Amino acid sequence: MPIHTVFDLLAWGGGGLLGLAVRRCWLAGAATPDPIRHPWWYASAILGAVAGAVALGTLNIHLAGLPGMGKSVVGALAGAIAAVEAYKHFTGLSGSTGLGVVAPLAFGIAVGRIGCLLSGLEDFTYGTPTALPWGMDFGDGIARHPVQLYESLAMAAFLVWFLAALALGHEMPRRHGFALLVAVYAGQRFCWEFLKPYPDVIGPFNLFHLTCLGLLAYGLVMIRRRRDRHAHA
C-alpha cells in the first residue's frame, strides 16, 4: 500500500474518531446538522470536496505542463464550502453548520501532509530549493523547503489551540470555529505557496494563492457576520 494512502487512512480515520470525541465532550447538540434530517448536507459536502479537490488539483498540474490528474486539499475545502453554502441557500438552513468538522479537518490535514512529505517528488507538493539546514532531499539530490511539514505543523498548532480553548470553555471556538479554521488554513497556505514551484497565474500568485485569498475572505466575512449578529442579539 502506498505510504500516502496509509497516512490518508490514518488522517481521516483518526479525524473521524477525534470528531466523535470532541462532540461527546464539548459540542453535544451544537456541532453539525442532524444526519437524519439533513442527509444532503453531508452528501453535498462530500461531493463538493471531491469535485473541488480533483478540479483544482488537475488544473494546477496542467498549468505546470504535466499530464495526469491531481488532488488538492485547498480545492477540496473550497468545493465543500461552495456546495454546502448552495445547499443551505436552497433549503433555508441558516447559521454556521461546520463546527463539528473543525477538529477532524485540522487533524486530517496535519497527518495527511506527512503522507505527502514521505511520498517524495511524485506527489508534486514539495517546495522550492533552499540552503536552510532543514531543507529536505525528496529524491533528486536537491534540498527543498518541506512545505508539507510547515503546513502540518501549522494545522497541528491550530488543533491544539482549538481543543484547549474548548476545554477551557472559551466562546470563540464555539462561535467562530469553522470560519477560524478556514481563515487560518487559507492564511498559512497562502504563505507556503510562495515556496512552491507552481506556475504563476496572476502576477506572483499561483492558482492556489488565488483560491486561498477567496477562502480567507470567506472566513473573515463569516466571523464579522457572526460578531455583528451576536452584538445585536
PDB file of C-alpha atoms in Angstrom:
ATOM      1  CA  MET A   1       0.000   0.000   0.000  1.00  0.00           C
ATOM      2  CA  PRO A   2       1.450   3.435  -0.926  1.00  0.00           C
ATOM      3  CA  ILE A   3       2.654   5.454   2.056  1.00  0.00           C
ATOM      4  CA  HIS A   4       0.370   8.327   1.053  1.00  0.00           C
ATOM      5  CA  THR A   5      -2.671   6.035   1.248  1.00  0.00           C
ATOM      6  CA  VAL A   6      -1.595   4.795   4.678  1.00  0.00           C
ATOM      7  CA  PHE A   7      -1.434   8.334   6.022  1.00  0.00           C
ATOM      8  CA  ASP A   8      -4.704   9.277   4.325  1.00  0.00           C
ATOM      9  CA  LEU A   9      -6.408   6.409   6.155  1.00  0.00           C
ATOM     10  CA  LEU A  10      -4.773   7.427   9.433  1.00  0.00           C
ATOM     11  CA  ALA A  11      -5.713  11.057   8.848  1.00  0.00           C
ATOM     12  CA  TRP A  12      -9.379  10.643   8.118  1.00  0.00           C
ATOM     13  CA  GLY A  13      -9.966   7.598  10.311  1.00  0.00           C
ATOM     14  CA  GLY A  14      -8.296   9.305  13.251  1.00  0.00           C
ATOM     15  CA  GLY A  15     -10.014  12.565  12.398  1.00  0.00           C
ATOM     16  CA  GLY A  16     -13.405  10.881  12.479  1.00  0.00           C
ATOM     17  CA  LEU A  17     -12.721   9.372  15.891  1.00  0.00           C
ATOM     18  CA  LEU A  18     -11.459  12.711  17.186  1.00  0.00           C
ATOM     19  CA  GLY A  19     -14.594  14.395  15.889  1.00  0.00           C
ATOM     20  CA  LEU A  20     -16.789  11.947  17.796  1.00  0.00           C
ATOM     21  CA  ALA A  21     -14.783  12.514  20.980  1.00  0.00           C
ATOM     22  CA  VAL A  22     -14.952  16.302  20.646  1.00  0.00           C
ATOM     23  CA  ARG A  23     -18.689  16.159  20.031  1.00  0.00           C
ATOM     24  CA  ARG A  24     -19.221  13.963  23.079  1.00  0.00           C
ATOM     25  CA  CYS A  25     -17.046  16.094  25.382  1.00  0.00           C
ATOM     26  CA  TRP A  26     -17.803  19.661  24.338  1.00  0.00           C
ATOM     27  CA  LEU A  27     -20.146  20.005  21.372  1.00  0.00           C
ATOM     28  CA  ALA A  28     -23.165  17.845  22.134  1.00  0.00           C
ATOM     29  CA  GLY A  29     -26.095  19.249  20.167  1.00  0.00           C
ATOM     30  CA  ALA A  30     -24.097  22.128  18.706  1.00  0.00           C
ATOM     31  CA  ALA A  31     -21.826  20.665  16.062  1.00  0.00           C
ATOM     32  CA  THR A  32     -23.319  19.770  12.687  1.00  0.00           C
ATOM     33  CA  PRO A  33     -26.811  19.199  11.253  1.00  0.00           C
ATOM     34  CA  ASP A  34     -28.707  16.034  12.178  1.00  0.00           C
ATOM     35  CA  PRO A  35     -27.759  13.458   9.500  1.00  0.00           C
ATOM     36  CA  ILE A  36     -31.289  12.053   9.598  1.00  0.00           C
ATOM     37  CA  ARG A  37     -32.941  15.406   8.865  1.00  0.00           C
ATOM     38  CA  HIS A  38     -30.213  16.757   6.589  1.00  0.00           C
ATOM     39  CA  PRO A  39     -28.526  13.842   4.784  1.00  0.00           C
ATOM     40  CA  TRP A  40     -27.923  16.051   1.757  1.00  0.00           C
ATOM     41  CA  TRP A  41     -25.827  18.434   3.833  1.00  0.00           C
ATOM     42  CA  TYR A  42     -23.314  15.630   4.217  1.00  0.00           C
ATOM     43  CA  ALA A  43     -23.714  14.478   0.624  1.00  0.00           C
ATOM     44  CA  SER A  44     -23.172  17.994  -0.710  1.00  0.00           C
ATOM     45  CA  ALA A  45     -20.066  18.446   1.454  1.00  0.00           C
ATOM     46  CA  ILE A  46     -18.541  15.174   0.235  1.00  0.00           C
ATOM     47  CA  LEU A  47     -19.418  15.692  -3.428  1.00  0.00           C
ATOM     48  CA  GLY A  48     -18.222  19.299  -3.331  1.00  0.00           C
ATOM     49  CA  ALA A  49     -14.957  18.285  -1.677  1.00  0.00           C
ATOM     50  CA  VAL A  50     -14.249  15.584  -4.258  1.00  0.00           C
ATOM     51  CA  ALA A  51     -15.120  17.848  -7.180  1.00  0.00           C
ATOM     52  CA  GLY A  52     -13.052  20.739  -5.831  1.00  0.00           C
ATOM     53  CA  ALA A  53     -10.065  18.554  -4.989  1.00  0.00           C
ATOM     54  CA  VAL A  54      -9.890  16.989  -8.445  1.00  0.00           C
ATOM     55  CA  ALA A  55     -10.735  20.157 -10.384  1.00  0.00           C
ATOM     56  CA  LEU A  56      -8.134  22.437  -8.788  1.00  0.00           C
ATOM     57  CA  GLY A  57      -5.519  19.729  -8.366  1.00  0.00           C
ATOM     58  CA  THR A  58      -5.763  18.701 -12.012  1.00  0.00           C
ATOM     59  CA  LEU A  59      -5.852  22.284 -13.261  1.00  0.00           C
ATOM     60  CA  ASN A  60      -2.686  23.100 -11.308  1.00  0.00           C
ATOM     61  CA  ILE A  61      -0.898  20.089 -12.795  1.00  0.00           C
ATOM     62  CA  HIS A  62      -1.929  21.063 -16.310  1.00  0.00           C
ATOM     63  CA  LEU A  63      -0.831  24.675 -15.742  1.00  0.00           C
ATOM     64  CA  ALA A  64       2.566  23.259 -14.786  1.00  0.00           C
ATOM     65  CA  GLY A  65       2.676  21.405 -18.110  1.00  0.00           C
ATOM     66  CA  LEU A  66       2.376  17.950 -16.561  1.00  0.00           C
ATOM     67  CA  PRO A  67      -0.001  15.150 -17.590  1.00  0.00           C
ATOM     68  CA  GLY A  68      -2.414  13.303 -15.361  1.00  0.00           C
ATOM     69  CA  MET A  69      -4.949  14.034 -12.640  1.00  0.00           C
ATOM     70  CA  GLY A  70      -4.261  15.751  -9.340  1.00  0.00           C
ATOM     71  CA  LYS A  71      -5.951  16.337  -5.996  1.00  0.00           C
ATOM     72  CA  SER A  72      -5.811  19.404  -3.786  1.00  0.00           C
ATOM     73  CA  VAL A  73      -6.680  19.913  -0.125  1.00  0.00           C
ATOM     74  CA  VAL A  74      -7.433  23.597  -0.631  1.00  0.00           C
ATOM     75  CA  GLY A  75      -9.582  22.670  -3.629  1.00  0.00           C
ATOM     76  CA  ALA A  76     -11.481  20.157  -1.513  1.00  0.00           C
ATOM     77  CA  LEU A  77     -12.131  22.771   1.172  1.00  0.00           C
ATOM     78  CA  ALA A  78     -13.299  25.352  -1.366  1.00  0.00           C
ATOM     79  CA  GLY A  79     -15.521  22.829  -3.142  1.00  0.00           C
ATOM     80  CA  ALA A  80     -17.110  21.606   0.076  1.00  0.00           C
ATOM     81  CA  ILE A  81     -17.835  25.152   1.246  1.00  0.00           C
ATOM     82  CA  ALA A  82     -19.378  26.121  -2.090  1.00  0.00           C
ATOM     83  CA  ALA A  83     -21.580  23.015  -2.154  1.00  0.00           C
ATOM     84  CA  VAL A  84     -22.728  23.358   1.462  1.00  0.00           C
ATOM     85  CA  GLU A  85     -23.473  27.070   1.101  1.00  0.00           C
ATOM     86  CA  ALA A  86     -25.542  26.281  -2.003  1.00  0.00           C
ATOM     87  CA  TYR A  87     -27.411  23.563  -0.100  1.00  0.00           C
ATOM     88  CA  LYS A  88     -28.098  25.932   2.805  1.00  0.00           C
ATOM     89  CA  HIS A  89     -29.319  28.620   0.416  1.00  0.00           C
ATOM     90  CA  PHE A  90     -31.808  26.360  -1.341  1.00  0.00           C
ATOM     91  CA  THR A  91     -33.065  24.614   1.814  1.00  0.00           C
ATOM     92  CA  GLY A  92     -33.201  27.626   4.118  1.00  0.00           C
ATOM     93  CA  LEU A  93     -30.759  26.109   6.616  1.00  0.00           C
ATOM     94  CA  SER A  94     -29.197  29.026   8.488  1.00  0.00           C
ATOM     95  CA  GLY A  95     -26.250  29.673  10.755  1.00  0.00           C
ATOM     96  CA  SER A  96     -22.844  28.037  10.913  1.00  0.00           C
ATOM     97  CA  THR A  97     -23.025  24.275  10.393  1.00  0.00           C
ATOM     98  CA  GLY A  98     -19.341  23.354  10.286  1.00  0.00           C
ATOM     99  CA  LEU A  99     -18.299  23.364  13.940  1.00  0.00           C
ATOM    100  CA  GLY A 100     -18.300  19.586  14.184  1.00  0.00           C
ATOM    101  CA  VAL A 101     -15.793  19.153  11.352  1.00  0.00           C
ATOM    102  CA  VAL A 102     -13.175  21.625  12.644  1.00  0.00           C
ATOM    103  CA  ALA A 103     -11.155  19.152  14.718  1.00  0.00           C
ATOM    104  CA  PRO A 104     -11.375  16.300  12.159  1.00  0.00           C
ATOM    105  CA  LEU A 105     -10.276  18.585   9.317  1.00  0.00           C
ATOM    106  CA  ALA A 106      -7.358  20.091  11.236  1.00  0.00           C
ATOM    107  CA  PHE A 107      -6.232  16.630  12.351  1.00  0.00           C
ATOM    108  CA  GLY A 108      -6.701  15.165   8.875  1.00  0.00           C
ATOM    109  CA  ILE A 109      -4.629  17.868   7.208  1.00  0.00           C
ATOM    110  CA  ALA A 110      -1.877  17.716   9.843  1.00  0.00           C
ATOM    111  CA  VAL A 111      -1.494  13.939   9.495  1.00  0.00           C
ATOM    112  CA  GLY A 112      -2.221  13.722   5.777  1.00  0.00           C
ATOM    113  CA  ARG A 113       0.532  16.184   4.921  1.00  0.00           C
ATOM    114  CA  ILE A 114       3.061  13.804   6.479  1.00  0.00           C
ATOM    115  CA  GLY A 115       1.991  11.310   3.823  1.00  0.00           C
ATOM    116  CA  CYS A 116       2.639  13.974   1.188  1.00  0.00           C
ATOM    117  CA  LEU A 117       6.065  14.624   2.722  1.00  0.00           C
ATOM    118  CA  LEU A 118       7.038  10.950   2.613  1.00  0.00           C
ATOM    119  CA  SER A 119       5.776  10.457  -0.945  1.00  0.00           C
ATOM    120  CA  GLY A 120       8.653  12.435  -2.445  1.00  0.00           C
ATOM    121  CA  LEU A 121       8.712  14.131  -5.816  1.00  0.00           C
ATOM    122  CA  GLU A 122       5.831  12.180  -7.322  1.00  0.00           C
ATOM    123  CA  ASP A 123       3.329  13.920  -5.038  1.00  0.00           C
ATOM    124  CA  PHE A 124       4.186  17.364  -6.505  1.00  0.00           C
ATOM    125  CA  THR A 125       3.710  19.047  -3.116  1.00  0.00           C
ATOM    126  CA  TYR A 126       7.389  19.744  -2.379  1.00  0.00           C
ATOM    127  CA  GLY A 127       8.918  23.186  -2.002  1.00  0.00           C
ATOM    128  CA  THR A 128      11.491  25.215  -3.864  1.00  0.00           C
ATOM    129  CA  PRO A 129      15.255  24.698  -3.348  1.00  0.00           C
ATOM    130  CA  THR A 130      16.706  26.108  -0.130  1.00  0.00           C
ATOM    131  CA  ALA A 131      20.067  26.331   1.630  1.00  0.00           C
ATOM    132  CA  LEU A 132      18.428  26.295   5.068  1.00  0.00           C
ATOM    133  CA  PRO A 133      19.631  23.475   7.342  1.00  0.00           C
ATOM    134  CA  TRP A 134      16.217  21.797   7.447  1.00  0.00           C
ATOM    135  CA  GLY A 135      15.918  21.534   3.667  1.00  0.00           C
ATOM    136  CA  MET A 136      14.976  18.008   2.556  1.00  0.00           C
ATOM    137  CA  ASP A 137      16.029  15.917  -0.431  1.00  0.00           C
ATOM    138  CA  PHE A 138      12.894  14.431  -1.980  1.00  0.00           C
ATOM    139  CA  GLY A 139      14.781  12.155  -4.334  1.00  0.00           C
ATOM    140  CA  ASP A 140      16.566  14.368  -6.833  1.00  0.00           C
ATOM    141  CA  GLY A 141      19.561  15.401  -4.731  1.00  0.00           C
ATOM    142  CA  ILE A 142      18.246  18.948  -4.190  1.00  0.00           C
ATOM    143  CA  ALA A 143      17.456  20.285  -0.705  1.00  0.00           C
ATOM    144  CA  ARG A 144      13.980  21.808  -0.767  1.00  0.00           C
ATOM    145  CA  HIS A 145      11.594  23.504   1.640  1.00  0.00           C
ATOM    146  CA  PRO A 146       9.497  20.794   3.356  1.00  0.00           C
ATOM    147  CA  VAL A 147       6.347  22.845   2.871  1.00  0.00           C
ATOM    148  CA  GLN A 148       4.220  19.799   3.664  1.00  0.00           C
ATOM    149  CA  LEU A 149       5.751  19.798   7.136  1.00  0.00           C
ATOM    150  CA  TYR A 150       5.215  23.545   7.530  1.00  0.00           C
ATOM    151  CA  GLU A 151       1.517  23.050   6.782  1.00  0.00           C
ATOM    152  CA  SER A 152       1.268  20.022   9.062  1.00  0.00           C
ATOM    153  CA  LEU A 153       2.787  21.908  11.998  1.00  0.00           C
ATOM    154  CA  ALA A 154       0.596  24.969  11.410  1.00  0.00           C
ATOM    155  CA  MET A 155      -2.609  22.920  11.455  1.00  0.00           C
ATOM    156  CA  ALA A 156      -1.433  20.860  14.435  1.00  0.00           C
ATOM    157  CA  ALA A 157      -0.862  24.109  16.342  1.00  0.00           C
ATOM    158  CA  PHE A 158      -4.352  25.305  15.403  1.00  0.00           C
ATOM    159  CA  LEU A 159      -5.837  21.996  16.549  1.00  0.00           C
ATOM    160  CA  VAL A 160      -4.093  22.213  19.928  1.00  0.00           C
ATOM    161  CA  TRP A 161      -5.396  25.763  20.407  1.00  0.00           C
ATOM    162  CA  PHE A 162      -8.927  24.784  19.337  1.00  0.00           C
ATOM    163  CA  LEU A 163      -9.145  21.813  21.709  1.00  0.00           C
ATOM    164  CA  ALA A 164      -7.592  23.749  24.599  1.00  0.00           C
ATOM    165  CA  ALA A 165      -9.983  26.662  24.085  1.00  0.00           C
ATOM    166  CA  LEU A 166     -12.969  24.302  24.053  1.00  0.00           C
ATOM    167  CA  ALA A 167     -11.744  22.554  27.193  1.00  0.00           C
ATOM    168  CA  LEU A 168     -11.360  25.911  28.965  1.00  0.00           C
ATOM    169  CA  GLY A 169     -14.885  26.941  27.999  1.00  0.00           C
ATOM    170  CA  HIS A 170     -13.993  29.857  25.720  1.00  0.00           C
ATOM    171  CA  GLU A 171     -16.757  31.026  23.400  1.00  0.00           C
ATOM    172  CA  MET A 172     -14.573  31.933  20.410  1.00  0.00           C
ATOM    173  CA  PRO A 173     -14.048  28.364  19.115  1.00  0.00           C
ATOM    174  CA  ARG A 174     -17.736  27.539  19.543  1.00  0.00           C
ATOM    175  CA  ARG A 175     -18.940  30.725  17.886  1.00  0.00           C
ATOM    176  CA  HIS A 176     -16.370  31.042  15.099  1.00  0.00           C
ATOM    177  CA  GLY A 177     -14.766  27.594  14.916  1.00  0.00           C
ATOM    178  CA  PHE A 178     -15.244  26.731  11.259  1.00  0.00           C
ATOM    179  CA  ALA A 179     -14.627  30.255   9.994  1.00  0.00           C
ATOM    180  CA  LEU A 180     -11.422  30.379  12.055  1.00  0.00           C
ATOM    181  CA  LEU A 181     -10.295  27.056  10.597  1.00  0.00           C
ATOM    182  CA  VAL A 182     -10.875  28.309   7.059  1.00  0.00           C
ATOM    183  CA  ALA A 183      -9.120  31.625   7.708  1.00  0.00           C
ATOM    184  CA  VAL A 184      -6.124  30.027   9.433  1.00  0.00           C
ATOM    185  CA  TYR A 185      -5.759  27.320   6.807  1.00  0.00           C
ATOM    186  CA  ALA A 186      -6.032  29.781   3.937  1.00  0.00           C
ATOM    187  CA  GLY A 187      -3.643  32.257   5.572  1.00  0.00           C
ATOM    188  CA  GLN A 188      -0.849  29.804   6.292  1.00  0.00           C
ATOM    189  CA  ARG A 189      -1.309  28.012   2.961  1.00  0.00           C
ATOM    190  CA  PHE A 190      -1.102  31.343   1.109  1.00  0.00           C
ATOM    191  CA  CYS A 191       2.326  31.917   2.679  1.00  0.00           C
ATOM    192  CA  TRP A 192       3.690  28.468   1.805  1.00  0.00           C
ATOM    193  CA  GLU A 193       2.602  28.832  -1.828  1.00  0.00           C
ATOM    194  CA  PHE A 194       5.459  31.300  -2.330  1.00  0.00           C
ATOM    195  CA  LEU A 195       7.790  28.384  -1.565  1.00  0.00           C
ATOM    196  CA  LYS A 196       6.334  26.020  -4.179  1.00  0.00           C
ATOM    197  CA  PRO A 197       7.360  25.558  -7.820  1.00  0.00           C
ATOM    198  CA  TYR A 198       3.868  26.129  -9.213  1.00  0.00           C
ATOM    199  CA  PRO A 199       3.325  28.416 -12.226  1.00  0.00           C
ATOM    200  CA  ASP A 200       2.119  31.972 -11.634  1.00  0.00           C
ATOM    201  CA  VAL A 201      -1.358  32.809 -12.877  1.00  0.00           C
ATOM    202  CA  ILE A 202      -1.699  36.490 -11.969  1.00  0.00           C
ATOM    203  CA  GLY A 203       1.423  38.453 -11.039  1.00  0.00           C
ATOM    204  CA  PRO A 204       3.372  36.475  -8.405  1.00  0.00           C
ATOM    205  CA  PHE A 205       0.314  34.413  -7.460  1.00  0.00           C
ATOM    206  CA  ASN A 206      -0.407  30.830  -8.496  1.00  0.00           C
ATOM    207  CA  LEU A 207      -3.787  29.101  -8.675  1.00  0.00           C
ATOM    208  CA  PHE A 208      -3.753  28.173  -5.008  1.00  0.00           C
ATOM    209  CA  HIS A 209      -2.777  31.689  -3.932  1.00  0.00           C
ATOM    210  CA  LEU A 210      -5.982  32.939  -5.534  1.00  0.00           C
ATOM    211  CA  THR A 211      -8.048  30.141  -4.001  1.00  0.00           C
ATOM    212  CA  CYS A 212      -6.604  30.912  -0.570  1.00  0.00           C
ATOM    213  CA  LEU A 213      -7.453  34.598  -0.918  1.00  0.00           C
ATOM    214  CA  GLY A 214     -11.062  33.642  -1.637  1.00  0.00           C
ATOM    215  CA  LEU A 215     -11.179  31.299   1.354  1.00  0.00           C
ATOM    216  CA  LEU A 216      -9.550  33.868   3.633  1.00  0.00           C
ATOM    217  CA  ALA A 217     -12.142  36.444   2.607  1.00  0.00           C
ATOM    218  CA  TYR A 218     -14.918  33.910   3.254  1.00  0.00           C
ATOM    219  CA  GLY A 219     -13.612  33.088   6.732  1.00  0.00           C
ATOM    220  CA  LEU A 220     -13.195  36.723   7.753  1.00  0.00           C
ATOM    221  CA  VAL A 221     -16.634  37.691   6.429  1.00  0.00           C
ATOM    222  CA  MET A 222     -18.253  34.823   8.351  1.00  0.00           C
ATOM    223  CA  ILE A 223     -16.507  35.907  11.564  1.00  0.00           C
ATOM    224  CA  ARG A 224     -17.622  39.509  11.033  1.00  0.00           C
ATOM    225  CA  ARG A 225     -21.218  38.490  10.379  1.00  0.00           C
ATOM    226  CA  ARG A 226     -21.457  36.337  13.479  1.00  0.00           C
ATOM    227  CA  ARG A 227     -19.892  39.077  15.614  1.00  0.00           C
ATOM    228  CA  ASP A 228     -22.401  41.607  14.310  1.00  0.00           C
ATOM    229  CA  ARG A 229     -25.272  39.185  14.849  1.00  0.00           C
ATOM    230  CA  HIS A 230     -24.132  38.469  18.398  1.00  0.00           C
ATOM    231  CA  ALA A 231     -23.707  42.184  19.149  1.00  0.00           C
ATOM    232  CA  HIS A 232     -27.303  42.899  18.105  1.00  0.00           C
ATOM    233  CA  ALA A 233     -28.800  39.824  19.760  1.00  0.00           C
TER     234      ALA A 233
END
